[in-house]
Structure formats: C-alpha cells, structure tokens
C-alpha cells in the first residue's frame, strides 16, 4: 500500500504528522497554514494522492488554487458508481493540420437511465504556447480538456469547483505593459460579481442548474479573454450542444 495512505477513517484518508510535513515541503510549500489545511482536507475527503499526481496546490494570481489531473477526475467519477464510460471524441481538424475543436461524451447513470453529457473544447481557447506538450500532442491535450468539461457536466457536485492541470492557463499572466499580473475580470468568490453574472445568465435564459458550472468556467479569466469565453459559453448552451 502506498505510504501516503496511513489509514482510513470512514471514507476519508488520514495522514501521519511525518507525511503531512513531507507533503507541505514538496507539494504545497507556498501555502499558508490555513491554505495547507484546506488542501489536505480535499486530499482526505476525495481520497487523492499528491504523489500520484492526482492533485496540486498552486497560487494563481496570489490566490490559493487546487488543481486536479484528468486521472483524478476519472477516479472521482468512477467512485460515484454512476459513471458509465466515455465515448470516442469527435475531433474537427483545420486545413493547417491543427485541431479546431474536440467534443467528448461522458455517460452517467441517472435514475437507472444512461444519460449523455457532451462538451466541446476549442483549441484557440485551450492552447498553451509555453507548454511544450501542447505543440507535440495538441489533439491529445485538447481531447483531455474536452473530457474534463464533459465530466464536470456529468458530475457537477463532485467536480465543478476544480479545473484540471491540462486546462489551466499559465499560473500568472503578465501584463506586458505594466509588468505585473493581469487582474481577473471575474472572481466567483466576489458577491457583487457573482450577482452580476447570475443576472446575465438569467437574461440569457440559461437554466439555474448550470450557473455554478459557468461561474467555475469563467472564474479567474482576465479582461482580455473573459468576453470571448462568456460569449462562447452562452452560444454553446443556446446552440443546444448541452444535453438537458
């Protein structure tokens, strides 16, 4: 058994003090005491292993952020007992040989019925120029982003608060003019900004059940890309790409 898992108490993983010190030093060295306590709490409750690259702690624009791997997403979905698999992706390629978009369908058992949850990831939105693997394996990376989106839609209660490492943009986007981190255009933890978003979604007749997921999708985006991302999400819902 992996030494990370000292023992289980109910459905949670427990750690020894030595293991806690090790995880703090190697996997969350920038965390405050309170941030580290929260990080470990997520590891425990979700039964995720930092050493297996399931879960990461990082600061995004000085905000504590917990990020999961696609493997962790799959593991959490599988543990619900309702995960019914993932269909082969629908990939659209451009004339230049680069992918344009990728659609993945995740299946979940809902009230004894197998329901499909589709999501589309767009290359121009997900591509990370400074990450070599995006240049080496662009279709694989885009497919994982689409799968993560589909899994969030199928399992919103378990996954909507987390992004995967494949989806994350650069941890800190530098404003080339001011030479400092670019401010976020939308912060889901800010009551007034969240109220503004809810009003926009209400005006667009987006079902309230989807509001938390959209807020999660938009959280932390800079002014540079917020408008385009918001418009793409609204167009996706209005276009009927999302299964009701």
XYZ file of N, CA, C and O in Angstrom, residues 61 63 124-125 163 169 173 182-190 192-201 204 211-235:
208
model
N -2.360 34.063 -9.463
C -2.533 35.486 -9.155
C -2.659 35.693 -7.649
O -3.553 36.380 -7.162
N -3.811 33.784 -5.502
C -4.954 33.115 -4.891
C -4.669 31.622 -4.776
O -4.210 30.999 -5.741
N -8.240 27.197 -29.805
C -7.789 28.585 -29.637
C -7.964 29.070 -28.201
O -7.301 30.026 -27.783
N -8.857 28.428 -27.460
C -9.077 28.820 -26.067
C -8.186 28.047 -25.107
O -7.840 28.549 -24.040
N -10.534 22.708 -11.693
C -10.036 22.578 -13.053
C -8.971 21.485 -13.071
O -8.389 21.147 -12.043
N -4.426 27.750 -17.727
C -3.526 28.625 -18.459
C -2.278 28.819 -17.603
O -2.123 28.214 -16.559
N -0.486 35.358 -15.542
C -0.380 36.035 -16.819
C 0.180 37.432 -16.571
O -0.384 38.203 -15.806
N -1.861 40.333 -14.607
C -3.085 40.927 -15.135
C -4.243 40.645 -14.192
O -4.373 39.541 -13.679
N -5.064 41.654 -13.915
C -6.174 41.451 -12.984
C -7.243 40.547 -13.562
O -7.447 40.489 -14.770
N -7.924 39.861 -12.678
C -9.019 38.995 -13.092
C -10.251 39.836 -13.380
O -10.569 40.766 -12.657
N -10.951 39.500 -14.483
C -12.182 40.213 -14.817
C -13.369 39.653 -14.059
O -14.381 40.319 -13.909
N -13.251 38.415 -13.603
C -14.364 37.809 -12.874
C -13.822 36.928 -11.761
O -12.989 36.064 -11.985
N -14.325 37.177 -10.559
C -13.951 36.401 -9.378
C -15.226 35.809 -8.791
O -16.081 36.526 -8.276
N -15.367 34.474 -8.903
C -16.595 33.801 -8.461
C -16.832 33.928 -6.962
O -17.942 33.698 -6.486
N -15.787 34.285 -6.200
C -15.957 34.423 -4.753
C -16.419 35.826 -4.356
O -16.708 36.083 -3.194
N -16.489 36.740 -5.342
C -16.895 38.116 -5.061
C -18.416 38.229 -5.223
O -18.943 38.051 -6.322
N -20.686 40.610 -5.471
C -21.253 41.515 -6.471
C -21.001 41.016 -7.882
O -21.873 41.109 -8.756
N -19.809 40.476 -8.125
C -19.505 39.956 -9.453
C -20.339 38.719 -9.750
O -20.810 38.525 -10.878
N -20.540 37.889 -8.736
C -21.348 36.692 -8.927
C -22.805 37.072 -9.190
O -23.469 36.468 -10.053
N -23.297 38.084 -8.487
C -24.668 38.549 -8.709
C -24.823 39.103 -10.120
O -25.851 38.884 -10.784
N -23.811 39.828 -10.581
C -23.835 40.349 -11.949
C -23.907 39.209 -12.962
O -24.694 39.250 -13.914
N -23.089 38.176 -12.761
C -23.095 37.037 -13.673
C -24.454 36.345 -13.679
O -24.988 35.998 -14.739
N -25.028 36.149 -12.497
C -26.334 35.493 -12.403
C -27.397 36.283 -13.170
O -28.267 35.696 -13.820
N -27.319 37.610 -13.102
C -28.281 38.430 -13.831
C -28.105 38.256 -15.340
O -29.088 38.171 -16.091
N -26.841 38.197 -15.787
C -26.571 37.998 -17.214
C -27.120 36.650 -17.681
O -27.718 36.546 -18.761
N -26.926 35.626 -16.873
C -27.385 34.286 -17.235
C -28.903 34.215 -17.211
O -29.518 33.522 -18.036
N -30.160 35.697 -20.316
C -29.918 34.819 -21.456
C -30.730 33.527 -21.370
O -30.587 32.646 -22.210
N -25.683 27.495 -13.627
C -24.962 28.678 -13.194
C -23.664 28.370 -12.450
O -22.642 29.013 -12.723
N -23.651 27.419 -11.498
C -22.384 27.138 -10.803
C -21.282 26.669 -11.748
O -20.115 27.039 -11.595
N -21.657 25.857 -12.743
C -20.663 25.355 -13.689
C -20.096 26.488 -14.531
O -18.886 26.587 -14.734
N -20.957 27.392 -14.997
C -20.490 28.509 -15.814
C -19.612 29.445 -14.991
O -18.584 29.932 -15.465
N -20.010 29.685 -13.741
C -19.183 30.526 -12.866
C -17.798 29.915 -12.693
O -16.777 30.617 -12.714
N -17.749 28.583 -12.549
C -16.466 27.895 -12.416
C -15.643 28.018 -13.687
O -14.433 28.227 -13.645
N -16.304 27.928 -14.843
C -15.618 28.025 -16.132
C -15.005 29.415 -16.331
O -13.947 29.564 -16.933
N -15.685 30.447 -15.817
C -15.246 31.828 -16.042
C -14.326 32.358 -14.945
O -13.677 33.384 -15.135
N -14.267 31.663 -13.824
C -13.532 32.161 -12.669
C -12.065 32.425 -12.993
O -11.365 31.562 -13.520
N -11.600 33.627 -12.678
C -10.195 33.960 -12.824
C -9.766 34.444 -14.185
O -8.611 34.839 -14.369
N -10.655 34.439 -15.175
C -10.279 34.899 -16.508
C -9.984 36.395 -16.488
O -10.646 37.178 -15.814
N -8.983 36.792 -17.258
C -8.631 38.197 -17.350
C -9.593 38.908 -18.284
O -10.331 38.296 -19.049
N -9.551 40.240 -18.246
C -10.415 41.037 -19.116
C -10.150 40.715 -20.580
O -11.043 40.793 -21.420
N -8.923 40.328 -20.874
C -8.527 40.035 -22.254
C -9.336 38.892 -22.854
O -9.704 38.920 -24.026
N -9.624 37.857 -22.053
C -10.305 36.698 -22.623
C -11.686 36.426 -22.024
O -12.372 35.499 -22.445
N -12.111 37.212 -21.037
C -13.401 36.958 -20.386
C -14.563 37.094 -21.360
O -15.439 36.227 -21.431
N -14.591 38.181 -22.128
C -15.718 38.457 -23.016
C -15.913 37.333 -24.028
O -17.036 36.865 -24.242
N -14.805 36.889 -24.640
C -14.897 35.825 -25.633
C -15.328 34.506 -25.023
O -16.125 33.772 -25.609
N -14.816 34.211 -23.822
C -15.170 32.943 -23.163
C -16.646 32.952 -22.755
O -17.346 31.958 -22.919
N -17.108 34.077 -22.236
C -18.506 34.191 -21.835
C -19.423 34.011 -23.052
O -20.412 33.258 -23.004
N -19.091 34.672 -24.157
C -19.904 34.572 -25.370
C -19.920 33.139 -25.899
O -20.952 32.649 -26.362
N -18.768 32.453 -25.820
C -18.688 31.074 -26.309
C -19.561 30.143 -25.477
O -20.238 29.257 -26.014
N -19.581 30.348 -24.157
C -20.399 29.507 -23.289
C -21.892 29.725 -23.555
O -22.661 28.765 -23.639
N -22.288 30.979 -23.715
C -23.696 31.275 -23.984
C -24.099 30.681 -25.328
O -25.161 30.072 -25.467
N -23.231 30.828 -26.331
C -23.530 30.290 -27.656
C -23.652 28.776 -27.605
O -24.492 28.173 -28.277
